[in-house]
XYZ file of C-alpha atoms in Angstrom:
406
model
C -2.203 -18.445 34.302
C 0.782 -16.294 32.652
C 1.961 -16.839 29.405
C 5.788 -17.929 28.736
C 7.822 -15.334 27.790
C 8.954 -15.886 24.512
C 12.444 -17.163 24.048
C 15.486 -16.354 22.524
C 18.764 -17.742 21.812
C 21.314 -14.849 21.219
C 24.279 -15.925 19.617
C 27.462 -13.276 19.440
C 30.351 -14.515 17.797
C 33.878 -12.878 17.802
C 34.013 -9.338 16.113
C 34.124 -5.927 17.206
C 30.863 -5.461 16.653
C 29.983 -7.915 19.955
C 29.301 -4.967 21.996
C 26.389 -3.702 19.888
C 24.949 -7.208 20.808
C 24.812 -5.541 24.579
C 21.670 -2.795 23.198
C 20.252 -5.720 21.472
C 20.256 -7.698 24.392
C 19.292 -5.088 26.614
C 15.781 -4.218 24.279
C 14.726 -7.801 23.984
C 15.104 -8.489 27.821
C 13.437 -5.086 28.755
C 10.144 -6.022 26.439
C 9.805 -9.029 27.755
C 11.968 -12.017 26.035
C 13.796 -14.755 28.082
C 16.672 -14.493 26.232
C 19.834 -17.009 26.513
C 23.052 -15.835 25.574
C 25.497 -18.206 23.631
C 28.867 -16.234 22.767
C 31.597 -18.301 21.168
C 35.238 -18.927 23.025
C 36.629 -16.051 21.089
C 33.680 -13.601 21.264
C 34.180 -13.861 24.970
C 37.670 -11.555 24.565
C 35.344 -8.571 23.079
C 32.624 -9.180 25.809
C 32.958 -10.810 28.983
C 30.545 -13.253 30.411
C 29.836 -11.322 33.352
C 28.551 -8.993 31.207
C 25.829 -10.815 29.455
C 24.716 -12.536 33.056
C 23.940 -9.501 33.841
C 22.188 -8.234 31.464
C 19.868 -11.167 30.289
C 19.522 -12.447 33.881
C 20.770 -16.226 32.849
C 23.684 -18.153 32.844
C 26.326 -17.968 30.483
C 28.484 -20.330 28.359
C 30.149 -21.266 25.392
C 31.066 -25.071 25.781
C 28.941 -27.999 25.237
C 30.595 -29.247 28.982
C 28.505 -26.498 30.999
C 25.599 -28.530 32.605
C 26.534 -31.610 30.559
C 23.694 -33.499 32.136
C 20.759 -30.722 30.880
C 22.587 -31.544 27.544
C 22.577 -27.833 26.504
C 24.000 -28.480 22.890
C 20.408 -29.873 22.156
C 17.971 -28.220 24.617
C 18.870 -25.002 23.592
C 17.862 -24.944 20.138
C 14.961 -27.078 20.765
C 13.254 -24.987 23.107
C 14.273 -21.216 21.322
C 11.360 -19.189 19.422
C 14.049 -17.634 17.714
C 18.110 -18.040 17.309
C 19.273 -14.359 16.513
C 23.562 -14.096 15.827
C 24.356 -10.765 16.170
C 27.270 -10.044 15.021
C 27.829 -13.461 12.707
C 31.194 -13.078 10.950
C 32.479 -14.368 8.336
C 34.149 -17.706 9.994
C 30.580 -18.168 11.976
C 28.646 -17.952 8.401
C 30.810 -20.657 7.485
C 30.805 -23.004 10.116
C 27.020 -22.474 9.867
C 26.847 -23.015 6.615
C 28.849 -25.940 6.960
C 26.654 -27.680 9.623
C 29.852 -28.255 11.924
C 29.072 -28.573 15.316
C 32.670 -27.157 17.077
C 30.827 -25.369 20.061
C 27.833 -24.586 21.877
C 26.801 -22.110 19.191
C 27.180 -24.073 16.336
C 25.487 -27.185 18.216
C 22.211 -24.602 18.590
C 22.283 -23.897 15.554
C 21.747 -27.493 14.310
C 18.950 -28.215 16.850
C 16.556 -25.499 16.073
C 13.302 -25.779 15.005
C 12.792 -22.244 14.807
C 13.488 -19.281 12.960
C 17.059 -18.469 12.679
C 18.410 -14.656 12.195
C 22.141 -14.010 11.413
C 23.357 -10.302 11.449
C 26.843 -10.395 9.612
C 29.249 -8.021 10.700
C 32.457 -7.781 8.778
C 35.314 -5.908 6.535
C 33.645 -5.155 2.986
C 36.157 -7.463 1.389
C 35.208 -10.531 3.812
C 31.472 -9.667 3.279
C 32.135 -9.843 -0.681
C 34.326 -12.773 -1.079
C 32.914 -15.238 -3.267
C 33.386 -17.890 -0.285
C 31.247 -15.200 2.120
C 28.457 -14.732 -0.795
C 28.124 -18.984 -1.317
C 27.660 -19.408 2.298
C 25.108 -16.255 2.671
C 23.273 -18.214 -0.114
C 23.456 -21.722 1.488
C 22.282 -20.257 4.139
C 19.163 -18.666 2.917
C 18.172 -21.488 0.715
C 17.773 -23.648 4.416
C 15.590 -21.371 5.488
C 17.583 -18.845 7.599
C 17.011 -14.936 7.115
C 20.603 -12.957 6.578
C 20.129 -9.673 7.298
C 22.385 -7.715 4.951
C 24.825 -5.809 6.377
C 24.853 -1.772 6.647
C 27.788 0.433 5.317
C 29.901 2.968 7.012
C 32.687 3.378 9.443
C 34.160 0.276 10.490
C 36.889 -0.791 12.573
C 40.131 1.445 11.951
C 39.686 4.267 8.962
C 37.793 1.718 6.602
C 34.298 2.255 5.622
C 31.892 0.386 2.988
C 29.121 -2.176 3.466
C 29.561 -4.730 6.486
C 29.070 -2.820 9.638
C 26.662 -4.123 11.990
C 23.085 -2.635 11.871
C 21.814 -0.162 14.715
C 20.748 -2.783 16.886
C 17.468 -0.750 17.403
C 17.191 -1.663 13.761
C 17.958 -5.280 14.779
C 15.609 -5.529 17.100
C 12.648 -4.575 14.577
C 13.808 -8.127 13.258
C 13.355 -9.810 16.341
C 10.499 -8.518 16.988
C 8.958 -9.238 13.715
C 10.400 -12.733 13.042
C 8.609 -14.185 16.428
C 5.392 -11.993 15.444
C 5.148 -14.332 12.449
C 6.927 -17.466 13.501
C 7.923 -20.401 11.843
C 5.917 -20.212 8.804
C 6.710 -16.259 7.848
C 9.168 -16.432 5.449
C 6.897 -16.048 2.040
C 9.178 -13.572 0.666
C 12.371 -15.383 0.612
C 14.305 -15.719 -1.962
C 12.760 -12.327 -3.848
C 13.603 -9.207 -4.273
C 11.247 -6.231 -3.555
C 11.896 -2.450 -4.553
C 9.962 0.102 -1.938
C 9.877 4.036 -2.263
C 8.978 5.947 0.791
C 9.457 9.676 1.842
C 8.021 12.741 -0.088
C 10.035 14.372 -3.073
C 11.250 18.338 -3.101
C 11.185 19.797 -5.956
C 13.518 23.217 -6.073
C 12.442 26.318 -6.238
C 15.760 27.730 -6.206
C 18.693 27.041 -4.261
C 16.852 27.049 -0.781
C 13.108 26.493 -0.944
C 10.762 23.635 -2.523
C 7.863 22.277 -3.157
C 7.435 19.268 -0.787
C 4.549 17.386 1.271
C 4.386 16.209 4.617
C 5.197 12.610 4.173
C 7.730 11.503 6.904
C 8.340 7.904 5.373
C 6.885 6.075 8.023
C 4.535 4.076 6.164
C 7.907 3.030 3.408
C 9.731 2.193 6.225
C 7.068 -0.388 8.122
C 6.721 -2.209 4.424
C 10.592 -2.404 3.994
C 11.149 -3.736 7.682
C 8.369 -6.440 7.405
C 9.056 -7.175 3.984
C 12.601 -8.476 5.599
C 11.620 -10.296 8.138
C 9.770 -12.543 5.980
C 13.104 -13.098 3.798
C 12.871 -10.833 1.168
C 15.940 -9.023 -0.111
C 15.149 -4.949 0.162
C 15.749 -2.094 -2.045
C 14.185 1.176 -0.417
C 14.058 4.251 -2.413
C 14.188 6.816 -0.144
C 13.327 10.438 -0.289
C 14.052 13.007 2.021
C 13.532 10.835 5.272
C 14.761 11.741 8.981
C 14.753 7.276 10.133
C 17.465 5.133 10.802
C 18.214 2.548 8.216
C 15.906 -0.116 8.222
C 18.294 -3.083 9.268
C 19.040 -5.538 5.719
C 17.495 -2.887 3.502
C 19.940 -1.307 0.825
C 18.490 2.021 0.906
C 19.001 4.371 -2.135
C 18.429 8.042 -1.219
C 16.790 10.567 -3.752
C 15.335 14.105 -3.674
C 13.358 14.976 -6.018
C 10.533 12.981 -8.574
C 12.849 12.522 -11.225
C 15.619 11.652 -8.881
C 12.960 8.665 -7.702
C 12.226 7.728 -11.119
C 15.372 7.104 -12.290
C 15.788 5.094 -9.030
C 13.124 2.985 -8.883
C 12.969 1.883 -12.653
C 16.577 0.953 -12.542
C 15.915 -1.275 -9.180
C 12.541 -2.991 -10.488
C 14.344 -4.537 -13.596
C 14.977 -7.423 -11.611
C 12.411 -7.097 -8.866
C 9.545 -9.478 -8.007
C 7.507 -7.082 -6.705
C 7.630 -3.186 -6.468
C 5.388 -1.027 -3.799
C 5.518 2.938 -4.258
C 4.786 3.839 -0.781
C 5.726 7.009 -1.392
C 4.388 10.856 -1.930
C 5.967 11.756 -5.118
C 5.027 15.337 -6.083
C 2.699 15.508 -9.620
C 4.348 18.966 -10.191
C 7.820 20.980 -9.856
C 8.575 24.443 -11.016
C 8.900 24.917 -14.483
C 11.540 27.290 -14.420
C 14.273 27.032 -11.792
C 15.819 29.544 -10.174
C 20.018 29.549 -10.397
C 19.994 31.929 -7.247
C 17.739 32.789 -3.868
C 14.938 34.794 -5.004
C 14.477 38.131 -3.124
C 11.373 40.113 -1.820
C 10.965 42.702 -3.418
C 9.341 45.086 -0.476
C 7.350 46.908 -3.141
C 6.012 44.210 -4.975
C 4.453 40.911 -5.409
C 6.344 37.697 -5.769
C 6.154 36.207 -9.052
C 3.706 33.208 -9.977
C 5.883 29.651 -9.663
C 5.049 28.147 -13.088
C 4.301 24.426 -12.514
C 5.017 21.521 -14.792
C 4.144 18.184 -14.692
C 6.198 15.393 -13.296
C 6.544 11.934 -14.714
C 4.057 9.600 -13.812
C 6.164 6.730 -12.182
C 3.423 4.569 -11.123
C 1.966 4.453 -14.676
C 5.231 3.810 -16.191
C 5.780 0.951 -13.986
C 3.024 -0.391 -15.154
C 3.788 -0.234 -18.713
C 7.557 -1.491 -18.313
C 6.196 -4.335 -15.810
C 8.472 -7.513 -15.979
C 6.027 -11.156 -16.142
C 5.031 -12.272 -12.900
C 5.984 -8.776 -11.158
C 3.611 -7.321 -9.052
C 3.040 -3.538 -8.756
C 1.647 -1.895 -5.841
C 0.319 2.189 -5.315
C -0.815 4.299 -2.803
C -3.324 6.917 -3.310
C -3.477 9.448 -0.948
C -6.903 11.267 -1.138
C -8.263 14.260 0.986
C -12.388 13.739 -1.019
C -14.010 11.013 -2.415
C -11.606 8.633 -1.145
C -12.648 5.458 -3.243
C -14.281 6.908 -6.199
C -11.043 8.384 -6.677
C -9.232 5.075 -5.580
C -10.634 2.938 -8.277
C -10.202 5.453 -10.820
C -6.762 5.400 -9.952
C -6.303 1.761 -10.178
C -8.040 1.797 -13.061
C -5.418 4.118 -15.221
C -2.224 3.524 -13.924
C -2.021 -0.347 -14.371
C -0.834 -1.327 -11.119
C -2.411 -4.764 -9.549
C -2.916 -3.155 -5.884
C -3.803 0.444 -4.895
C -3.481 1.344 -1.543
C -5.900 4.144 -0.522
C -6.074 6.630 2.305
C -7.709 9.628 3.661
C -4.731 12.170 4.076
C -5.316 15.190 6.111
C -4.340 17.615 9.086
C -2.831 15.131 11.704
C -3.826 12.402 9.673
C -1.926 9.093 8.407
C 1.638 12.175 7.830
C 3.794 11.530 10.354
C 1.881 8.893 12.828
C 2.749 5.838 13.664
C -1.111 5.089 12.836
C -2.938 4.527 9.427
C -5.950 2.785 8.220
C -6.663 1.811 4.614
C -8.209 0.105 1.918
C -6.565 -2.261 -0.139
C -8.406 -2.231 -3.698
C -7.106 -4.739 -6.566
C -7.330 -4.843 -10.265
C -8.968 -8.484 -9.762
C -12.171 -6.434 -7.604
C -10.793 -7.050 -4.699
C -11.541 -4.933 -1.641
C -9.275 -5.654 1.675
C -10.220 -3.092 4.606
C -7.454 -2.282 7.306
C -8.656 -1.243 10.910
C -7.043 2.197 12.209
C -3.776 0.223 13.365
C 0.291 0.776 13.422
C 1.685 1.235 10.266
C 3.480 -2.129 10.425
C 0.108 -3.824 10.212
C -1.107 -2.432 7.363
C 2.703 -3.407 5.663
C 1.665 -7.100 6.981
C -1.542 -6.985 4.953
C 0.034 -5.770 1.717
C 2.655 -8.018 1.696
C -0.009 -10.684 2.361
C -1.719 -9.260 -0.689
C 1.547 -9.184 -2.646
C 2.538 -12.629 -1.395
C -0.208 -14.469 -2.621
C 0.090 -12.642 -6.189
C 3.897 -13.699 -7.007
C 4.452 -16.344 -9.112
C 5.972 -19.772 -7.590
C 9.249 -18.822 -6.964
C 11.924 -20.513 -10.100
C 13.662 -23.544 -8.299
C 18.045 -22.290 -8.034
């Protein structure tokens, strides 16, 4: 006996952004989803039914009076895994927010019982209207996940934040959102501060002292962490991935550059998860120009100096109720050196792994132990990266503090 494919309601409502939706469409169909398309009137003059037919392989409609007697208004939403509106503008937010029930859309919306998604796609000033913000809020506080908006070019020569996310990105969403079902939004309502990458430190104008982290391992814990509802703040240094879609990503260099970065976002953060390789040392004396080689002689030792200790400090500046998570890379001695780490910087979970040639730098893959300063010890199999981000945000999760009531 097969299983039923899981199934998704994907809402597009009327913006420019509508034919993103297509890609979305097209990677959620191709891995396996039943997915139902449910444009509004309007979105319909962006991207033509036709269009999504094709592409999802089921009918196609806007009004409640298609198939009156399968009463789609209610079925839809009853019978969904997951609602996803991608793009949601403004007016949609509102009518959502609302709970008016002026089309097929808006009618699913109402008669879910599962998770809901919206994607809003926008001009900056519509996305920060006070009217825009209240109903993003509304929103949340039923239960729905809003995925934050990137910024850059939108529609004629403005730019800022509102553009729809890569729909790659978007998908990541999906993909996690039906992974955890119903139940999977422990993070809402906070706000979580991740670092990923690995810091350069100059040498002079065009070489450094770097490390081989690719910021895979950052990037799994920011995508997971929201898709169960948290609001994002990745601290990212000197990383080659796409945006993780609803993360406000903050992009750094060097240690000091991170530093500044992260202790400025973790103020006001519930929980904060250093996921990245920040280098213990930079050169103490920088370079103003390229160094030359000298063909007759030796190249001068690089004097090294230590960098700040941001774990530590974290530790010490900790806000009540925040939780503080580190990683500990480790080539020997993998938990003797663990412990001793969670021992002196303060933090409440250390992350430790065995780093090495083609191992945990750049693969999709890690495995890991999860020690905590209450003598905890949480093994994680050899797995994808987004697994082990699952188990520390389980970890985290059931650390917070009840969340205050708004």
């Amino acid at each position: 006996m097969t299983s039923r494919k899981p199934r998704v309601v994907l809402g597009v409502s009327a913006g420019i952004a509508a034919y993103k939706a297509c890609e979305l469409l097209r990677r959620l169909t191709e891995s396996g989803h039943d997915v139902h398309v449910v444009p509004t009137a309007d979105a319909l003059r962006f991207v033509g039914e036709p269009t999504w037919a094709a592409l999802s392989g089921n009918p196609v409609s806007s009004q409640v009076w298609d198939g009156v007697a399968e009463v789609p208004h209610v079925r839809l939403g009853q019978s969904a895994d997951l609602v996803f509106v991608a793009p949601a503008t403004a007016d949609l937010l509102a009518r959502a927010a609302h709970g008016l029930a002026d089309g097929l859309l808006t009618n699913t919306l109402l008669t879910a019982h599962c998770p809901v998604v919206f994607a809003p796609a926008m001009h900056t000033e519509m996305w920060e209207h006070p009217a825009t913000r209240a109903n993003v809020a509304t929103l949340r506080a039923r239960g729905a996940i809003v995925v934050d908006p990137a910024s850059g070019r939108l529609t004629g020569k403005d730019t800022g934040p509102g553009r729809l996310p890569d729909p790659s990105e978007l998908f990541e969403v999906a993909r996690h959102v039906l992974a955890r079902g119903a139940d999977g939004r422990d993070l809402a309502g906070r706000h979580v501060v991740v670092s990923a990458g690995g810091t350069r430190e100059a040498i002079d104008p065009v070489r450094f002292i770097g490390n081989r982290s690719s910021g895979l391992q950052g990037y799994a814990l920011a995508r997971t962490a929201v898709a169960r509802g948290a609001r994002v703040t990745l601290v990212a240094a000197n990383v080659a991935l796409p945006d993780p879609a609803g993360a406000h990503v903050v992009p750094v260099g060097s240690a000091e550059e991170m530093r500044k970065a992260v202790l400025e976002a973790a103020g006001a953060a519930d929980a904060v998860v250093m996921a990245a390789a920040v280098a213990d040392f930079r050169p103490a004396d920088y370079q103003g120009s390229k160094i030359k080689k000298a063909e007759s002689a030796e190249p001068a030792p690089i004097r090294l100096a230590k960098n700040a200790d941001i774990l530590a400090e974290l530790g010490q500046r900790r806000t009540p109720g925040q939780v503080i998570v580190g990683f500990a890379a480790e080539t020997d001695d993998v938990l003797a050196n663990g412990r001793a780490k969670l021992a002196r910087k303060g933090s409440d979970l250390l992350v430790v792994n065995q780093v090495g040639e083609d191992l945990t730098f750049g693969r999709p893959d890690n495995a890991a132990v999860v020690l905590g300063a209450d003598g905890s010890h949480t093994e994680v199999s050899r797995g994808a990266k987004e697994a082990l981000a699952e188990t520390v945000w389980d970890l985290v999760a059931a650390r917070l503090a009840p969340a205050s009531p708004d």
